[in-house]
PDB file of N, CA and C in Angstrom:
ATOM      1  N   MET Q  52      26.529  -5.594   9.074  1.00 56.00           N
ATOM      2  CA  MET Q  52      25.750  -5.233   7.664  1.00 56.00           C
ATOM      3  C   MET Q  52      24.662  -6.398   7.352  1.00 56.00           C
ATOM      4  N   VAL Q  53      25.438  -7.999   7.717  1.00 65.00           N
ATOM      5  CA  VAL Q  53      24.315  -8.871   7.632  1.00 65.00           C
ATOM      6  C   VAL Q  53      23.057  -8.596   8.559  1.00 65.00           C
ATOM      7  N   CYS Q  54      23.562  -8.192   9.883  1.00 68.00           N
ATOM      8  CA  CYS Q  54      22.355  -8.223  10.717  1.00 68.00           C
ATOM      9  C   CYS Q  54      21.404  -6.790  10.480  1.00 68.00           C
ATOM     10  N   MET Q  55      22.065  -5.690   9.655  1.00 65.00           N
ATOM     11  CA  MET Q  55      21.071  -5.011   8.945  1.00 65.00           C
ATOM     12  C   MET Q  55      20.131  -5.057   7.953  1.00 65.00           C
ATOM     13  N   TYR Q  56      20.720  -6.154   6.995  1.00 64.00           N
ATOM     14  CA  TYR Q  56      20.090  -6.825   6.041  1.00 64.00           C
ATOM     15  C   TYR Q  56      18.880  -7.511   6.352  1.00 64.00           C
ATOM     16  N   MET Q  57      18.944  -8.398   7.594  1.00 67.00           N
ATOM     17  CA  MET Q  57      18.023  -9.313   8.020  1.00 67.00           C
ATOM     18  C   MET Q  57      16.961  -8.510   9.247  1.00 67.00           C
ATOM     19  N   LEU Q  58      17.325  -7.714   9.536  1.00 71.00           N
ATOM     20  CA  LEU Q  58      16.482  -6.861  10.649  1.00 71.00           C
ATOM     21  C   LEU Q  58      15.924  -5.793  10.230  1.00 71.00           C
ATOM     22  N   PHE Q  59      16.348  -5.464   9.244  1.00 75.00           N
ATOM     23  CA  PHE Q  59      15.322  -4.369   8.375  1.00 75.00           C
ATOM     24  C   PHE Q  59      14.143  -4.199   8.202  1.00 75.00           C
ATOM     25  N   PRO Q  60      13.169  -3.202   8.502  1.00 75.00           N
ATOM     26  CA  PRO Q  60      11.809  -3.358   8.785  1.00 75.00           C
ATOM     27  C   PRO Q  60      11.357  -3.438   7.385  1.00 75.00           C
ATOM     28  N   TYR Q  61      11.168  -4.477   6.624  1.00 77.00           N
ATOM     29  CA  TYR Q  61      10.389  -4.243   5.480  1.00 77.00           C
ATOM     30  C   TYR Q  61       9.065  -4.581   5.355  1.00 77.00           C
ATOM     31  N   ASP Q  62       8.275  -4.952   6.649  1.00 79.00           N
ATOM     32  CA  ASP Q  62       7.209  -4.281   7.059  1.00 79.00           C
ATOM     33  C   ASP Q  62       6.843  -2.929   6.522  1.00 79.00           C
ATOM     34  N   ALA Q  63       7.409  -2.216   7.122  1.00 79.00           N
ATOM     35  CA  ALA Q  63       7.124  -0.571   7.162  1.00 79.00           C
ATOM     36  C   ALA Q  63       7.618  -0.625   5.110  1.00 79.00           C
ATOM     37  N   LEU Q  64       8.545  -1.075   4.827  1.00 79.00           N
ATOM     38  CA  LEU Q  64       9.009  -0.790   3.563  1.00 79.00           C
ATOM     39  C   LEU Q  64       7.773  -1.192   2.514  1.00 79.00           C
ATOM     40  N   GLN Q  65       6.905  -2.453   3.079  1.00 83.00           N
ATOM     41  CA  GLN Q  65       5.914  -2.811   2.125  1.00 83.00           C
ATOM     42  C   GLN Q  65       4.815  -1.593   2.032  1.00 83.00           C
ATOM     43  N   GLN Q  66       4.726  -1.194   3.246  1.00 87.00           N
ATOM     44  CA  GLN Q  66       3.642  -0.039   3.195  1.00 87.00           C
ATOM     45  C   GLN Q  66       3.694   1.162   1.820  1.00 87.00           C
ATOM     46  N   ARG Q  67       5.051   1.770   2.127  1.00 87.00           N
ATOM     47  CA  ARG Q  67       5.068   3.102   1.730  1.00 87.00           C
ATOM     48  C   ARG Q  67       4.732   2.657  -0.291  1.00 87.00           C
ATOM     49  N   PRO Q  68       5.027   1.728  -0.928  1.00 86.00           N
ATOM     50  CA  PRO Q  68       4.323   1.622  -2.121  1.00 86.00           C
ATOM     51  C   PRO Q  68       2.932   1.578  -2.441  1.00 86.00           C
ATOM     52  N   MET Q  69       2.457   0.955  -1.405  1.00 88.00           N
ATOM     53  CA  MET Q  69       1.095   0.811  -1.430  1.00 88.00           C
ATOM     54  C   MET Q  69       0.407   2.266  -1.098  1.00 88.00           C
ATOM     55  N   GLU Q  70       0.742   2.608  -0.381  1.00 89.00           N
ATOM     56  CA  GLU Q  70       0.245   4.213   0.232  1.00 89.00           C
ATOM     57  C   GLU Q  70       0.698   5.431  -1.054  1.00 89.00           C
ATOM     58  N   TRP Q  71       1.674   5.016  -1.793  1.00 86.00           N
ATOM     59  CA  TRP Q  71       1.855   6.037  -3.040  1.00 86.00           C
ATOM     60  C   TRP Q  71       1.198   5.950  -3.894  1.00 86.00           C
ATOM     61  N   ALA Q  72       0.899   4.500  -4.488  1.00 85.00           N
ATOM     62  CA  ALA Q  72      -0.238   3.984  -5.261  1.00 85.00           C
ATOM     63  C   ALA Q  72      -1.510   4.562  -5.065  1.00 85.00           C
ATOM     64  N   SER Q  73      -1.788   4.364  -3.620  1.00 85.00           N
ATOM     65  CA  SER Q  73      -3.178   4.898  -3.539  1.00 85.00           C
ATOM     66  C   SER Q  73      -3.901   6.251  -3.688  1.00 85.00           C
ATOM     67  N   GLN Q  74      -2.392   6.965  -3.611  1.00 88.00           N
ATOM     68  CA  GLN Q  74      -2.595   8.779  -3.859  1.00 88.00           C
ATOM     69  C   GLN Q  74      -2.831   9.023  -5.287  1.00 88.00           C
ATOM     70  N   HIS Q  75      -2.303   8.120  -6.179  1.00 83.00           N
ATOM     71  CA  HIS Q  75      -2.713   8.177  -7.600  1.00 83.00           C
ATOM     72  C   HIS Q  75      -3.657   7.170  -7.967  1.00 83.00           C
ATOM     73  N   GLY Q  76      -4.679   6.848  -7.513  1.00 81.00           N
ATOM     74  CA  GLY Q  76      -5.713   6.347  -8.001  1.00 81.00           C
ATOM     75  C   GLY Q  76      -5.343   4.746  -8.336  1.00 81.00           C
ATOM     76  N   THR Q  77      -4.400   4.171  -7.971  1.00 84.00           N
ATOM     77  CA  THR Q  77      -4.308   2.866  -8.284  1.00 84.00           C
ATOM     78  C   THR Q  77      -4.192   2.054  -6.825  1.00 84.00           C
ATOM     79  N   GLN Q  78      -4.594   0.877  -6.908  1.00 86.00           N
ATOM     80  CA  GLN Q  78      -4.767  -0.126  -5.667  1.00 86.00           C
ATOM     81  C   GLN Q  78      -3.720  -1.315  -5.699  1.00 86.00           C
ATOM     82  N   LEU Q  79      -2.744  -1.054  -5.022  1.00 88.00           N
ATOM     83  CA  LEU Q  79      -1.242  -1.876  -4.757  1.00 88.00           C
ATOM     84  C   LEU Q  79      -1.232  -3.037  -3.785  1.00 88.00           C
ATOM     85  N   VAL Q  80      -1.644  -4.269  -3.914  1.00 89.00           N
ATOM     86  CA  VAL Q  80      -1.110  -5.177  -2.732  1.00 89.00           C
ATOM     87  C   VAL Q  80      -0.045  -5.836  -2.757  1.00 89.00           C
ATOM     88  N   LEU Q  81       0.818  -6.119  -1.862  1.00 89.00           N
ATOM     89  CA  LEU Q  81       2.327  -6.612  -1.721  1.00 89.00           C
ATOM     90  C   LEU Q  81       1.480  -7.999  -0.332  1.00 89.00           C
ATOM     91  N   THR Q  82       1.516  -8.802  -0.938  1.00 90.00           N
ATOM     92  CA  THR Q  82       1.163  -9.816   0.302  1.00 90.00           C
ATOM     93  C   THR Q  82       2.391 -10.027   1.007  1.00 90.00           C
ATOM     94  N   ARG Q  83       3.859 -10.045   0.635  1.00 90.00           N
ATOM     95  CA  ARG Q  83       4.911 -10.323   1.272  1.00 90.00           C
ATOM     96  C   ARG Q  83       6.120  -9.727   0.650  1.00 90.00           C
ATOM     97  N   LEU Q  84       6.980  -8.993   1.470  1.00 86.00           N
ATOM     98  CA  LEU Q  84       8.098  -8.539   1.114  1.00 86.00           C
ATOM     99  C   LEU Q  84       9.324  -8.837   1.862  1.00 86.00           C
ATOM    100  N   ARG Q  85      10.301  -9.554   1.055  1.00 87.00           N
ATOM    101  CA  ARG Q  85      11.418 -10.047   1.975  1.00 87.00           C
ATOM    102  C   ARG Q  85      12.658  -9.717   1.130  1.00 87.00           C
ATOM    103  N   PRO Q  86      13.877  -9.747   2.339  1.00 85.00           N
ATOM    104  CA  PRO Q  86      15.066  -9.750   1.492  1.00 85.00           C
ATOM    105  C   PRO Q  86      15.498 -10.852   0.473  1.00 85.00           C
ATOM    106  N   MET Q  87      16.414 -10.833  -0.444  1.00 84.00           N
ATOM    107  CA  MET Q  87      16.845 -12.290  -0.944  1.00 84.00           C
ATOM    108  C   MET Q  87      18.086 -11.768  -1.390  1.00 84.00           C
ATOM    109  N   PHE Q  88      19.037 -12.990  -1.770  1.00 78.00           N
ATOM    110  CA  PHE Q  88      20.387 -13.172  -2.434  1.00 78.00           C
ATOM    111  C   PHE Q  88      20.551 -13.147  -3.696  1.00 78.00           C
ATOM    112  N   PRO Q  89      21.301 -12.431  -4.491  1.00 74.00           N
ATOM    113  CA  PRO Q  89      22.117 -11.408  -4.191  1.00 74.00           C
ATOM    114  C   PRO Q  89      20.890 -10.216  -3.937  1.00 74.00           C
ATOM    115  N   PRO Q  90      21.676  -9.357  -2.825  1.00 80.00           N
ATOM    116  CA  PRO Q  90      20.710  -7.853  -2.395  1.00 80.00           C
ATOM    117  C   PRO Q  90      19.924  -7.767  -3.369  1.00 80.00           C
ATOM    118  N   GLY Q  91      18.620  -7.930  -2.793  1.00 85.00           N
ATOM    119  CA  GLY Q  91      17.411  -7.297  -3.401  1.00 85.00           C
ATOM    120  C   GLY Q  91      16.156  -7.661  -2.630  1.00 85.00           C
ATOM    121  N   LEU Q  92      15.401  -7.401  -3.064  1.00 88.00           N
ATOM    122  CA  LEU Q  92      13.741  -7.682  -2.648  1.00 88.00           C
ATOM    123  C   LEU Q  92      12.936  -8.648  -3.402  1.00 88.00           C
ATOM    124  N   ARG Q  93      12.302  -9.352  -2.687  1.00 91.00           N
ATOM    125  CA  ARG Q  93      11.601 -10.526  -3.220  1.00 91.00           C
ATOM    126  C   ARG Q  93       9.754 -10.088  -2.614  1.00 91.00           C
ATOM    127  N   ALA Q  94       9.089  -9.691  -3.617  1.00 91.00           N
ATOM    128  CA  ALA Q  94       7.654  -9.696  -3.438  1.00 91.00           C
ATOM    129  C   ALA Q  94       6.923 -10.509  -3.976  1.00 91.00           C
ATOM    130  N   GLU Q  95       5.999 -10.945  -2.778  1.00 92.00           N
ATOM    131  CA  GLU Q  95       5.004 -12.127  -3.482  1.00 92.00           C
ATOM    132  C   GLU Q  95       3.324 -11.844  -3.344  1.00 92.00           C
ATOM    133  N   GLY Q  96       2.696 -12.152  -4.133  1.00 91.00           N
ATOM    134  CA  GLY Q  96       1.477 -12.169  -4.377  1.00 91.00           C
ATOM    135  C   GLY Q  96       1.016 -10.299  -4.499  1.00 91.00           C
ATOM    136  N   VAL Q  97       1.951 -10.102  -5.379  1.00 90.00           N
ATOM    137  CA  VAL Q  97       1.925  -8.518  -6.269  1.00 90.00           C
ATOM    138  C   VAL Q  97       0.296  -8.421  -6.882  1.00 90.00           C
ATOM    139  N   ARG Q  98      -0.582  -6.966  -6.490  1.00 90.00           N
ATOM    140  CA  ARG Q  98      -1.699  -7.386  -7.387  1.00 90.00           C
ATOM    141  C   ARG Q  98      -1.893  -5.835  -7.358  1.00 90.00           C
ATOM    142  N   LEU Q  99      -2.202  -5.461  -9.120  1.00 86.00           N
ATOM    143  CA  LEU Q  99      -1.864  -4.100  -9.291  1.00 86.00           C
ATOM    144  C   LEU Q  99      -3.385  -3.687  -9.855  1.00 86.00           C
ATOM    145  N   GLN Q 100      -4.006  -2.578  -9.302  1.00 86.00           N
ATOM    146  CA  GLN Q 100      -5.138  -2.509  -9.932  1.00 86.00           C
ATOM    147  C   GLN Q 100      -5.475  -1.106 -10.386  1.00 86.00           C
ATOM    148  N   VAL Q 101      -5.828  -1.124 -11.450  1.00 81.00           N
ATOM    149  CA  VAL Q 101      -5.679   0.343 -12.012  1.00 81.00           C
ATOM    150  C   VAL Q 101      -7.311   0.832 -12.377  1.00 81.00           C
ATOM    151  N   ASP Q 102      -7.711   2.163 -12.196  1.00 68.00           N
ATOM    152  CA  ASP Q 102      -9.156   2.903 -12.167  1.00 68.00           C
ATOM    153  C   ASP Q 102      -9.948   2.112 -11.314  1.00 68.00           C
ATOM    154  N   GLN Q 103     -10.069   1.708 -10.272  1.00 63.00           N
ATOM    155  CA  GLN Q 103     -10.861   1.176  -9.503  1.00 63.00           C
ATOM    156  C   GLN Q 103     -12.414   1.240  -9.637  1.00 63.00           C
ATOM    157  N   LEU Q 104     -12.642   2.571  -9.779  1.00 64.00           N
ATOM    158  CA  LEU Q 104     -14.143   2.730 -10.282  1.00 64.00           C
ATOM    159  C   LEU Q 104     -14.811   2.527 -11.188  1.00 64.00           C
ATOM    160  N   SER Q 105     -14.222   2.230 -12.185  1.00 65.00           N
ATOM    161  CA  SER Q 105     -14.338   1.649 -13.579  1.00 65.00           C
ATOM    162  C   SER Q 105     -14.931   0.354 -13.766  1.00 65.00           C
ATOM    163  N   PRO Q 106     -16.122   0.052 -14.240  1.00 61.00           N
ATOM    164  CA  PRO Q 106     -16.192  -1.670 -14.664  1.00 61.00           C
ATOM    165  C   PRO Q 106     -15.069  -2.413 -15.331  1.00 61.00           C
ATOM    166  N   ASN Q 107     -14.554  -1.705 -16.214  1.00 65.00           N
ATOM    167  CA  ASN Q 107     -13.248  -2.040 -17.010  1.00 65.00           C
ATOM    168  C   ASN Q 107     -12.027  -2.100 -16.556  1.00 65.00           C
ATOM    169  N   ASP Q 108     -12.091  -1.977 -15.114  1.00 70.00           N
ATOM    170  CA  ASP Q 108     -10.884  -1.912 -14.645  1.00 70.00           C
ATOM    171  C   ASP Q 108      -9.516  -3.039 -14.830  1.00 70.00           C
ATOM    172  N   ALA Q 109      -8.498  -2.659 -15.184  1.00 72.00           N
ATOM    173  CA  ALA Q 109      -6.900  -3.667 -15.630  1.00 72.00           C
ATOM    174  C   ALA Q 109      -6.706  -3.789 -14.000  1.00 72.00           C
ATOM    175  N   THR Q 110      -6.586  -5.054 -13.979  1.00 82.00           N
ATOM    176  CA  THR Q 110      -5.702  -5.874 -12.931  1.00 82.00           C
ATOM    177  C   THR Q 110      -4.617  -6.851 -13.586  1.00 82.00           C
ATOM    178  N   LEU Q 111      -3.484  -6.659 -12.651  1.00 85.00           N
ATOM    179  CA  LEU Q 111      -2.432  -7.376 -12.956  1.00 85.00           C
ATOM    180  C   LEU Q 111      -2.286  -8.168 -11.895  1.00 85.00           C
ATOM    181  N   ASP Q 112      -1.835  -9.148 -11.961  1.00 88.00           N
ATOM    182  CA  ASP Q 112      -1.581 -10.474 -10.843  1.00 88.00           C
ATOM    183  C   ASP Q 112       0.090 -10.655 -11.235  1.00 88.00           C
ATOM    184  N   ILE Q 113       0.664 -10.535 -10.038  1.00 90.00           N
ATOM    185  CA  ILE Q 113       2.339 -11.028 -10.166  1.00 90.00           C
ATOM    186  C   ILE Q 113       2.460 -12.148  -9.161  1.00 90.00           C
ATOM    187  N   GLU Q 114       2.953 -13.284  -9.179  1.00 91.00           N
ATOM    188  CA  GLU Q 114       2.799 -14.209  -8.175  1.00 91.00           C
ATOM    189  C   GLU Q 114       4.379 -13.922  -7.688  1.00 91.00           C
ATOM    190  N   THR Q 115       5.273 -13.646  -8.278  1.00 92.00           N
ATOM    191  CA  THR Q 115       6.683 -13.387  -7.602  1.00 92.00           C
ATOM    192  C   THR Q 115       7.389 -12.338  -8.327  1.00 92.00           C
ATOM    193  N   LEU Q 116       7.881 -11.320  -7.534  1.00 92.00           N
ATOM    194  CA  LEU Q 116       8.287 -10.170  -8.659  1.00 92.00           C
ATOM    195  C   LEU Q 116       9.936 -10.144  -7.577  1.00 92.00           C
ATOM    196  N   ARG Q 117      11.051  -9.830  -8.305  1.00 93.00           N
ATOM    197  CA  ARG Q 117      12.472 -10.034  -7.647  1.00 93.00           C
ATOM    198  C   ARG Q 117      12.864  -8.410  -8.081  1.00 93.00           C
ATOM    199  N   LEU Q 118      13.319  -7.683  -7.020  1.00 90.00           N
ATOM    200  CA  LEU Q 118      13.806  -6.394  -7.803  1.00 90.00           C
ATOM    201  C   LEU Q 118      14.984  -6.544  -7.251  1.00 90.00           C
ATOM    202  N   TYR Q 119      15.986  -5.829  -7.906  1.00 88.00           N
ATOM    203  CA  TYR Q 119      17.286  -5.720  -7.691  1.00 88.00           C
ATOM    204  C   TYR Q 119      18.140  -4.289  -8.211  1.00 88.00           C
ATOM    205  N   PRO Q 120      19.190  -3.805  -7.544  1.00 85.00           N
ATOM    206  CA  PRO Q 120      19.754  -2.690  -8.287  1.00 85.00           C
ATOM    207  C   PRO Q 120      20.633  -2.977  -9.178  1.00 85.00           C
ATOM    208  N   GLY Q 121      20.751  -2.170 -10.138  1.00 80.00           N
ATOM    209  CA  GLY Q 121      21.568  -1.990 -11.098  1.00 80.00           C
ATOM    210  C   GLY Q 121      23.222  -1.409 -10.897  1.00 80.00           C
ATOM    211  N   TRP Q 122      23.674  -2.683 -10.574  1.00 76.00           N
ATOM    212  CA  TRP Q 122      24.849  -1.982  -9.682  1.00 76.00           C
ATOM    213  C   TRP Q 122      25.827  -1.146 -10.476  1.00 76.00           C
ATOM    214  N   LEU Q 123      26.037  -0.947 -11.934  1.00 75.00           N
ATOM    215  CA  LEU Q 123      26.859  -0.266 -12.518  1.00 75.00           C
ATOM    216  C   LEU Q 123      26.155   1.102 -12.554  1.00 75.00           C
ATOM    217  N   ALA Q 124      24.773   1.518 -12.170  1.00 70.00           N
ATOM    218  CA  ALA Q 124      24.281   2.574 -12.162  1.00 70.00           C
ATOM    219  C   ALA Q 124      24.365   3.380 -10.932  1.00 70.00           C
ATOM    220  N   LEU Q 125      24.889   2.471  -9.725  1.00 69.00           N
ATOM    221  CA  LEU Q 125      25.468   3.037  -8.577  1.00 69.00           C
ATOM    222  C   LEU Q 125      26.535   3.665  -8.665  1.00 69.00           C
ATOM    223  N   LEU Q 126      27.590   3.237  -9.357  1.00 76.00           N
ATOM    224  CA  LEU Q 126      28.796   4.178  -9.834  1.00 76.00           C
ATOM    225  C   LEU Q 126      28.316   5.527 -10.580  1.00 76.00           C
ATOM    226  N   SER Q 127      27.617   5.598 -11.171  1.00 75.00           N
ATOM    227  CA  SER Q 127      26.908   7.057 -12.056  1.00 75.00           C
ATOM    228  C   SER Q 127      25.896   7.621 -11.269  1.00 75.00           C
ATOM    229  N   ARG Q 128      25.633   7.351  -9.903  1.00 73.00           N
ATOM    230  CA  ARG Q 128      24.598   8.069  -8.949  1.00 73.00           C
ATOM    231  C   ARG Q 128      23.248   7.985  -9.993  1.00 73.00           C
ATOM    232  N   THR Q 129      22.824   7.090 -10.907  1.00 78.00           N
ATOM    233  CA  THR Q 129      21.673   7.335 -11.067  1.00 78.00           C
ATOM    234  C   THR Q 129      20.689   5.852 -10.471  1.00 78.00           C
ATOM    235  N   MET Q 130      19.610   6.192 -10.586  1.00 80.00           N
ATOM    236  CA  MET Q 130      18.791   5.185 -10.263  1.00 80.00           C
ATOM    237  C   MET Q 130      18.461   4.051 -11.159  1.00 80.00           C
ATOM    238  N   GLN Q 131      18.660   3.232 -10.815  1.00 86.00           N
ATOM    239  CA  GLN Q 131      18.123   2.164 -11.862  1.00 86.00           C
ATOM    240  C   GLN Q 131      17.389   0.517 -11.079  1.00 86.00           C
ATOM    241  N   VAL Q 132      16.653   0.181 -11.244  1.00 88.00           N
ATOM    242  CA  VAL Q 132      16.192  -1.231 -10.698  1.00 88.00           C
ATOM    243  C   VAL Q 132      15.876  -2.228 -11.938  1.00 88.00           C
ATOM    244  N   ARG Q 133      16.441  -3.486 -11.439  1.00 90.00           N
ATOM    245  CA  ARG Q 133      16.143  -4.290 -12.353  1.00 90.00           C
ATOM    246  C   ARG Q 133      14.939  -5.225 -11.653  1.00 90.00           C
ATOM    247  N   PHE Q 134      14.272  -5.990 -12.631  1.00 91.00           N
ATOM    248  CA  PHE Q 134      13.167  -6.743 -12.229  1.00 91.00           C
ATOM    249  C   PHE Q 134      12.809  -7.877 -12.899  1.00 91.00           C
ATOM    250  N   GLU Q 135      12.416  -9.045 -12.270  1.00 93.00           N
ATOM    251  CA  GLU Q 135      11.847 -10.160 -13.011  1.00 93.00           C
ATOM    252  C   GLU Q 135      10.713 -10.723 -12.042  1.00 93.00           C
ATOM    253  N   GLY Q 136       9.806 -11.314 -13.080  1.00 92.00           N
ATOM    254  CA  GLY Q 136       8.783 -11.820 -12.259  1.00 92.00           C
ATOM    255  C   GLY Q 136       7.977 -12.868 -12.915  1.00 92.00           C
ATOM    256  N   ARG Q 137       7.073 -13.501 -12.182  1.00 89.00           N
ATOM    257  CA  ARG Q 137       6.390 -14.682 -12.846  1.00 89.00           C
ATOM    258  C   ARG Q 137       4.921 -14.043 -12.599  1.00 89.00           C
ATOM    259  N   LEU Q 138       3.840 -14.144 -13.733  1.00 84.00           N
ATOM    260  CA  LEU Q 138       2.419 -13.785 -13.633  1.00 84.00           C
ATOM    261  C   LEU Q 138       2.012 -14.307 -14.929  1.00 84.00           C
ATOM    262  N   TYR Q 139       0.657 -14.733 -14.588  1.00 85.00           N
ATOM    263  CA  TYR Q 139       0.428 -15.783 -15.237  1.00 85.00           C
ATOM    264  C   TYR Q 139       0.819 -16.823 -15.849  1.00 85.00           C
ATOM    265  N   SER Q 140       0.890 -17.236 -16.587  1.00 87.00           N
ATOM    266  CA  SER Q 140       1.568 -18.475 -17.585  1.00 87.00           C
ATOM    267  C   SER Q 140       3.071 -18.011 -18.307  1.00 87.00           C
ATOM    268  N   GLY Q 141       3.493 -16.785 -17.833  1.00 90.00           N
ATOM    269  CA  GLY Q 141       4.649 -16.206 -18.461  1.00 90.00           C
ATOM    270  C   GLY Q 141       5.702 -15.646 -17.532  1.00 90.00           C
ATOM    271  N   HIS Q 142       6.691 -14.863 -18.233  1.00 92.00           N
ATOM    272  CA  HIS Q 142       7.131 -14.389 -17.474  1.00 92.00           C
ATOM    273  C   HIS Q 142       7.689 -12.950 -17.718  1.00 92.00           C
ATOM    274  N   LEU Q 143       8.067 -12.118 -16.917  1.00 91.00           N
ATOM    275  CA  LEU Q 143       8.441 -10.661 -17.095  1.00 91.00           C
ATOM    276  C   LEU Q 143       9.848 -10.467 -16.267  1.00 91.00           C
ATOM    277  N   GLU Q 144      10.417  -9.281 -17.299  1.00 92.00           N
ATOM    278  CA  GLU Q 144      11.843  -8.598 -16.865  1.00 92.00           C
ATOM    279  C   GLU Q 144      12.002  -7.564 -17.812  1.00 92.00           C
ATOM    280  N   GLY Q 145      12.919  -6.762 -16.857  1.00 92.00           N
ATOM    281  CA  GLY Q 145      13.171  -5.453 -17.631  1.00 92.00           C
ATOM    282  C   GLY Q 145      13.845  -4.831 -16.617  1.00 92.00           C
ATOM    283  N   GLU Q 146      13.929  -3.476 -16.732  1.00 90.00           N
ATOM    284  CA  GLU Q 146      14.766  -2.370 -16.106  1.00 90.00           C
ATOM    285  C   GLU Q 146      13.741  -1.284 -15.951  1.00 90.00           C
ATOM    286  N   ALA Q 147      14.081  -0.538 -14.896  1.00 87.00           N
ATOM    287  CA  ALA Q 147      13.121   0.977 -14.698  1.00 87.00           C
ATOM    288  C   ALA Q 147      14.482   1.885 -14.215  1.00 87.00           C
ATOM    289  N   ARG Q 148      14.424   3.098 -14.700  1.00 82.00           N
ATOM    290  CA  ARG Q 148      15.500   4.328 -14.585  1.00 82.00           C
ATOM    291  C   ARG Q 148      14.682   5.199 -13.822  1.00 82.00           C
TER     292      ARG Q 148
END
């Protein structure tokens, strides 16, 4: 189990959300995506740019973003992801279902 966790192709996983975002008119850049403990993902250098063709485009720069599953949601077969991050001079946290 530990070997699978450490040898997982995180580079390939990193490409999936960037491709999905580009199909929806949004540019997503993940500089680095790696595993973290407790089990989850740590993304560094996250940049989200919406409406690239507009001069008033919205850009969000997140220094680090940690994603991990909602453990109780696993028992009920629902998808839940908790997240925490640092951006600008503040903190971001929440959950998505």
